[in-house]
CSV table of C-alpha atoms in Angstrom, one decimal:
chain,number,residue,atom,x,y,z
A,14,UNK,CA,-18.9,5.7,-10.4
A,15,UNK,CA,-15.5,7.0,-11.4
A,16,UNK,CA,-12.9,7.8,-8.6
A,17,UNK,CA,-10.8,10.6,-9.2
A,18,UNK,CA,-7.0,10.5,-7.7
A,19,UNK,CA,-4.2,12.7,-7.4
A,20,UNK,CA,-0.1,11.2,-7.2
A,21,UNK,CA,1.0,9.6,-4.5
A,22,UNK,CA,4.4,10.2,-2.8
A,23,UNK,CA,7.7,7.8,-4.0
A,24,UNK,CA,7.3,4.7,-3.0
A,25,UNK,CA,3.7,4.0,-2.6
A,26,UNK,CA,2.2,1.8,-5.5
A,27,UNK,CA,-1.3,1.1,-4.5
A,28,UNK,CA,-4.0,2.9,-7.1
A,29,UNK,CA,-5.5,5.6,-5.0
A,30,UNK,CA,-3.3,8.4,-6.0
A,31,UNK,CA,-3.9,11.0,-3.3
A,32,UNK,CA,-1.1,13.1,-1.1
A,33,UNK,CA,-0.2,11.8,2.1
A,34,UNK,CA,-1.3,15.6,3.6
A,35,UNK,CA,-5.3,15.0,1.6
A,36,UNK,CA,-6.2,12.0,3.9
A,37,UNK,CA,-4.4,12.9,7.5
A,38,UNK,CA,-2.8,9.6,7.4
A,39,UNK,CA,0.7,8.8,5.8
A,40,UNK,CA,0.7,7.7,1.9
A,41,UNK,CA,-0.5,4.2,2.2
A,42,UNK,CA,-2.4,4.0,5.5
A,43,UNK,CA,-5.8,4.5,4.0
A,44,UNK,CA,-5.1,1.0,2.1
A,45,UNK,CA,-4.0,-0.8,5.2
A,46,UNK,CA,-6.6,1.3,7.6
A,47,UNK,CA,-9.4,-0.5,4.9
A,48,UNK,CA,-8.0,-3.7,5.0
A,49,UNK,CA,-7.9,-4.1,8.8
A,50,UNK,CA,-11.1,-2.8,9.1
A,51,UNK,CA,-11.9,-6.1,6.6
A,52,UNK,CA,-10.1,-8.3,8.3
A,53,UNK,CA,-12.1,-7.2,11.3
A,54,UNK,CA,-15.2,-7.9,10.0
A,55,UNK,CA,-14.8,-11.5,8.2
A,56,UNK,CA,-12.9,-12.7,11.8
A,57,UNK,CA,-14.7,-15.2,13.1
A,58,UNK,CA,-14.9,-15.8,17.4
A,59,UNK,CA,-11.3,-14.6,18.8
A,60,UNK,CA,-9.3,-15.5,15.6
A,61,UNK,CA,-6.6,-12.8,14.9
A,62,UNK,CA,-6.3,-11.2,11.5
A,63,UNK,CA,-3.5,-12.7,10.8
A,64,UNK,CA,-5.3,-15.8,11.1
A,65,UNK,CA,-7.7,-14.2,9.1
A,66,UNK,CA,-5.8,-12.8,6.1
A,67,UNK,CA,-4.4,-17.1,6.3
A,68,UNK,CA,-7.8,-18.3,5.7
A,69,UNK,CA,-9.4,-15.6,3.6
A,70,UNK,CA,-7.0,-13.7,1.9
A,71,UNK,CA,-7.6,-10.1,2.4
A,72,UNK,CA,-11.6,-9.1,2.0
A,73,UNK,CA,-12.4,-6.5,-0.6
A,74,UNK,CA,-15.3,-4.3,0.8
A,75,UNK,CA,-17.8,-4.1,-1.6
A,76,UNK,CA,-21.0,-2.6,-0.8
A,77,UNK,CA,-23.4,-5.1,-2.4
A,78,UNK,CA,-21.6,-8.0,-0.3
A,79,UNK,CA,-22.0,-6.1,2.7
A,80,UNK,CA,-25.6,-5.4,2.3
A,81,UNK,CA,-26.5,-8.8,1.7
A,82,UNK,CA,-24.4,-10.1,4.4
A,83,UNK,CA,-22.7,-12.4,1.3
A,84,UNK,CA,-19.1,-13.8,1.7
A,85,UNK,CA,-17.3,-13.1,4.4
A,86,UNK,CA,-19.7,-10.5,5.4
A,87,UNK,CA,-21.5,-13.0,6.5
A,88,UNK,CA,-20.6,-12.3,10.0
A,89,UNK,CA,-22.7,-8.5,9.6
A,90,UNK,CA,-26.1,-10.5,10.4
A,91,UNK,CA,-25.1,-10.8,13.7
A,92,UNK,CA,-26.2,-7.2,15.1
A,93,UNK,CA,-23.7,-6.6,17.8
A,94,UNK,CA,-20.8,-7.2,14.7
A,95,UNK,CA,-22.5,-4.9,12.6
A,96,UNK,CA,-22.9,-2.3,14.8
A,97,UNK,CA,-19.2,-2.6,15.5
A,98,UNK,CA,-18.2,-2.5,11.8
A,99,UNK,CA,-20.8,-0.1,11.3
A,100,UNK,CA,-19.4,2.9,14.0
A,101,UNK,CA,-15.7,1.6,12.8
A,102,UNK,CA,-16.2,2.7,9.0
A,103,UNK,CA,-18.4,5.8,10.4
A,104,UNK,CA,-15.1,6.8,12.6
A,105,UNK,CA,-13.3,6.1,9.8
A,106,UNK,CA,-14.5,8.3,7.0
A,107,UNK,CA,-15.0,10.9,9.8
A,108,UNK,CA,-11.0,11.0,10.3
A,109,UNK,CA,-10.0,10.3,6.9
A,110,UNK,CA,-9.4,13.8,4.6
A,111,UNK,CA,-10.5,13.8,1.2
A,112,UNK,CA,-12.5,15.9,-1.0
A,113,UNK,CA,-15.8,14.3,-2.3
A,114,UNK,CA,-17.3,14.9,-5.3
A,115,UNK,CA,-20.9,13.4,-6.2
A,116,UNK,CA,-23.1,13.5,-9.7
A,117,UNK,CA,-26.5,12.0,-9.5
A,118,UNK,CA,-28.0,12.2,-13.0
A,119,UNK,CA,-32.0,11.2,-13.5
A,120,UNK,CA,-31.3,8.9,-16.7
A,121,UNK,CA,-35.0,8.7,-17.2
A,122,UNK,CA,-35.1,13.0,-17.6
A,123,UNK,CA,-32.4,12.8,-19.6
A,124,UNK,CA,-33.7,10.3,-22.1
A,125,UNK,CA,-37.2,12.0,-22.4
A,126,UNK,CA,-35.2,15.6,-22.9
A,127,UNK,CA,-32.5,14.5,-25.4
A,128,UNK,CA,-34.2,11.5,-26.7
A,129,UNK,CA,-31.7,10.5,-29.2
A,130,UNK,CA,-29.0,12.8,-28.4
A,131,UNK,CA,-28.7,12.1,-25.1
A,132,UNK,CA,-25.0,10.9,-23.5
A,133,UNK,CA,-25.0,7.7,-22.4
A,134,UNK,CA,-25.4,8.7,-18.2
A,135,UNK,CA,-21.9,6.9,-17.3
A,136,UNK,CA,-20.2,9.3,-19.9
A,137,UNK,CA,-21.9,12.4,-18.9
A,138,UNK,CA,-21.1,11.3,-15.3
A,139,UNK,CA,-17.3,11.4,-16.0
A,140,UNK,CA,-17.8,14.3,-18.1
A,141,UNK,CA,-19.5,16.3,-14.7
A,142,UNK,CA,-16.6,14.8,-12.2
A,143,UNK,CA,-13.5,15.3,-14.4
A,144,UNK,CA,-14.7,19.3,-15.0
A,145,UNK,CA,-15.2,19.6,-11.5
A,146,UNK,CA,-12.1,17.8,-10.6
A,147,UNK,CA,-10.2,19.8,-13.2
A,148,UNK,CA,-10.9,22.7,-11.3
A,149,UNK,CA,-10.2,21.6,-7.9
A,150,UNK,CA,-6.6,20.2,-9.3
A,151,UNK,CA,-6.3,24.5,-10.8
A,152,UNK,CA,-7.2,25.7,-7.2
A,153,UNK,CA,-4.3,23.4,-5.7
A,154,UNK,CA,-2.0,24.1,-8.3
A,155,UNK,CA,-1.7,20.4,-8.7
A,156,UNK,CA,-1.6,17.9,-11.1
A,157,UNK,CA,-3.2,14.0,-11.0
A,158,UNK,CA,-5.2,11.3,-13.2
A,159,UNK,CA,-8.1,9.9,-12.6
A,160,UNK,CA,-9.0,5.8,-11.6
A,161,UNK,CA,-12.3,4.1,-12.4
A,162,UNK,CA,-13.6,0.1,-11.7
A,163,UNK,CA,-14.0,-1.5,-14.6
A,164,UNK,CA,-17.2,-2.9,-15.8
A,165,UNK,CA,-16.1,-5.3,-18.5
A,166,UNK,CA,-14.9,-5.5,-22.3
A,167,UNK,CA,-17.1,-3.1,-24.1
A,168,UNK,CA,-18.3,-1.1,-21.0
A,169,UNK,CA,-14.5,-0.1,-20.6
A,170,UNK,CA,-14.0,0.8,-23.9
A,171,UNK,CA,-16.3,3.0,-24.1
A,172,UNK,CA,-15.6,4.4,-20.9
A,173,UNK,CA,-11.8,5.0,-22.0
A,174,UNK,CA,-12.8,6.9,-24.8
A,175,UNK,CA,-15.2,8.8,-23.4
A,176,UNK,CA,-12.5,10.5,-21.4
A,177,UNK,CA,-9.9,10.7,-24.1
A,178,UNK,CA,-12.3,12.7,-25.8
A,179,UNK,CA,-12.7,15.3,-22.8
A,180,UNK,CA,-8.8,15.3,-23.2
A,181,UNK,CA,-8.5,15.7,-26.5
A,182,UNK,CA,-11.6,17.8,-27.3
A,183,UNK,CA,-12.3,19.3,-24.1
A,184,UNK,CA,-16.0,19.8,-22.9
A,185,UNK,CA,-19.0,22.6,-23.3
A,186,UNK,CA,-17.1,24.8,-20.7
A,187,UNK,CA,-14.1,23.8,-20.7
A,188,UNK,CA,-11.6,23.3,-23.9
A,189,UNK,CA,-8.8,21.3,-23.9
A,190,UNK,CA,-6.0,23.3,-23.2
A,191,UNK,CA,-7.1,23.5,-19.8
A,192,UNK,CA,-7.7,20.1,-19.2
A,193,UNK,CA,-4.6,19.0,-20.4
A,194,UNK,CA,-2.8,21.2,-17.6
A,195,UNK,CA,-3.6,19.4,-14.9
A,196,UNK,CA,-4.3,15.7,-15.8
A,197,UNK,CA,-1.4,13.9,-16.3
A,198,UNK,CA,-2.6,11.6,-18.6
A,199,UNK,CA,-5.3,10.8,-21.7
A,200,UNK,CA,-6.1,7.0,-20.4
A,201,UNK,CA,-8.3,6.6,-18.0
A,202,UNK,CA,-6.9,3.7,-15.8
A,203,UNK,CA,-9.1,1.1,-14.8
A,204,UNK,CA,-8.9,-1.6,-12.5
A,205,UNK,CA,-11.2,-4.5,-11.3
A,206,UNK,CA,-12.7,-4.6,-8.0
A,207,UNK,CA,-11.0,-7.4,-6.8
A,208,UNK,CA,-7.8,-6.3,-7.4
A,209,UNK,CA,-8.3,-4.6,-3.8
A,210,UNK,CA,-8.3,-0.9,-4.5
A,211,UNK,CA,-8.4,0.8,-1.6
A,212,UNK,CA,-10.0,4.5,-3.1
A,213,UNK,CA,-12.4,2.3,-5.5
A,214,UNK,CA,-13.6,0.5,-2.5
A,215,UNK,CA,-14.2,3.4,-0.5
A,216,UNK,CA,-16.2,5.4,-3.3
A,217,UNK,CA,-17.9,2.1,-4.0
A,218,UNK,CA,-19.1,2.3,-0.4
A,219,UNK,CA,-19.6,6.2,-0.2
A,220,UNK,CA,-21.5,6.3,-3.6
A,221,UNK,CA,-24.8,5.5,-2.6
A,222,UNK,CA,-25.5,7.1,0.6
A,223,UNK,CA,-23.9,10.3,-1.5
A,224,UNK,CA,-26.2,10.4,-3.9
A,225,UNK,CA,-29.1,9.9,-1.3
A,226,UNK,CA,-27.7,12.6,0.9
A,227,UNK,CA,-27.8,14.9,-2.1
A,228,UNK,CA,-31.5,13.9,-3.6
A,229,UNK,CA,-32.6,14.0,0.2
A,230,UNK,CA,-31.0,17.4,0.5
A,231,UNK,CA,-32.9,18.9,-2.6
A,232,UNK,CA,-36.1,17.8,-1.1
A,233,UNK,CA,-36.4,15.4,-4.3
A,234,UNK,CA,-37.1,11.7,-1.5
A,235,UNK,CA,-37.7,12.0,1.8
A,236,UNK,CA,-34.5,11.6,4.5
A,237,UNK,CA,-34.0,8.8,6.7
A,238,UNK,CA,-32.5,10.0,9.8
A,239,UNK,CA,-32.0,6.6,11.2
A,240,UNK,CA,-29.9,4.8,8.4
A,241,UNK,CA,-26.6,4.1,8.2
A,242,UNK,CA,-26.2,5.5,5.1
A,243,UNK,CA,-27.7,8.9,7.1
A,244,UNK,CA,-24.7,8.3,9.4
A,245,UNK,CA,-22.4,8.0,7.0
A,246,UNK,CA,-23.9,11.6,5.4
A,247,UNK,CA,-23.0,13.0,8.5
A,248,UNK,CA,-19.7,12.0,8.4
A,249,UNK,CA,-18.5,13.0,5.1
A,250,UNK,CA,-20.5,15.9,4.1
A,251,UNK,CA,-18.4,18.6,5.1
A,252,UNK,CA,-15.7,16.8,3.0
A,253,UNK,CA,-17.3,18.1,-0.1
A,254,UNK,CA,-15.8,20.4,-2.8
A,255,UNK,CA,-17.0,23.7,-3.5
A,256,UNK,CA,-18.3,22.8,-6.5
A,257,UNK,CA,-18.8,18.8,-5.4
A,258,UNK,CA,-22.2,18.2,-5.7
A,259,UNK,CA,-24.5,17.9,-8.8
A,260,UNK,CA,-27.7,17.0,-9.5
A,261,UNK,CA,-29.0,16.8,-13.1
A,262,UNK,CA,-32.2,15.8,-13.9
């Protein structure tokens, strides 16, 4: 699930790359509004997160851990603390400003289409988010690079070279030229989930329920109005793009 980021302002060095004026919040406060919101959830009894942070180190959210209640997320199979974390990353995502864009490819379609020719889907995905994120960067007559979590040796690679090629070669729709305009780079950056990302971890936790939203909105699996992955919907899909939301199968 590749993140797409925009610079950040002067002295700000964490990885997501987005204008202090695109998330409401001065440059830097998503990453410390995530990490508190960690901290809160792996405290134990009355402990304060500083007390926390001493024994734990600072939590990386990661979806998986959280929905097996793994590490120190533990503490979510106590209901009253999940409902508590639960409304504080719902608030959150509610408050926060971004612009979300979501590709949900069917690999099975794609296979039995293309058969041979078809793109590996993690390729094709990039492909779909950094044409649409090329043409948000046009309408804001900005420029920015784009961040992904690395998968590993070979995965990476690949990965890297899929997007030097859109670079270098441009796409179907979209040559070159114009994609060079805007990015501000050929390498794809990639870091590893714990290195505490704070944009990785919040598209690692947006991901799923975005892709749900959008097959559940095309009437392809039936909604589930009660979830928290419903609630989170609610929350951030008026933070779409224009052109944010893409469904090929």
């Amino acid at each position: 699930r590749p993140a797409v980021e925009r610079p950040l302002a002067r002295d700000d060095h964490v990885a997501l790359r987005l204008l202090p004026n695109d998330l409401g919040v001065p440059a830097g406060e998503l990453d410390r509004r995530l990490v508190r919101l960690a901290a809160r959830v792996a405290e134990e009894d009355a402990r304060a997160e500083r007390e926390v942070d001493e024994i734990l180190g600072e939590p990386v959210l990661h979806r998986e851990d959280i929905y097996n209640r793994r590490h120190a997320f533990g503490v979510l199979a106590d209901p009253e603390r999940n409902a508590a974390w639960e409304n504080a990353f719902v608030a959150f995502v509610q408050t926060a400003r971004f612009r979300l864009f979501t590709v949900v490819i069917d690999k099975k379609a794609h296979k039995d289409r293309y058969g041979g020719a078809a793109i590996h889907p993690y390729h094709l995905c990039l492909t779909f988010l950094v044409e649409r994120y090329r043409g948000y960067l046009m309408h804001m007559k900005a420029n920015g690079d784009v961040l992904a979590e690395s998968r590993g040796g070979r995965e990476d690679l690949a990965l890297k070279d899929a997007f030097r090629k859109v670079w270098s070669q441009g796409t179907y729709y979209i040559s070159a030229e114009e994609f060079q305009k805007v990015l501000t780079s050929k390498e794809l950056k990639l870091k590893r989930k714990e290195q505490n990302v704070a944009g990785l971890q919040l598209a690692d936790l947006i991901a799923h329920p975005s892709k749900l939203y959008i097959l559940a909105s095309r009437g392809k699996i039936p909604a589930s109005p009660t979830s928290f992955g419903t609630r989170l919907a609610q929350a951030f899909r008026g933070k779409y793009d224009l052109i944010g939301q893409k469904l090929f199968d």
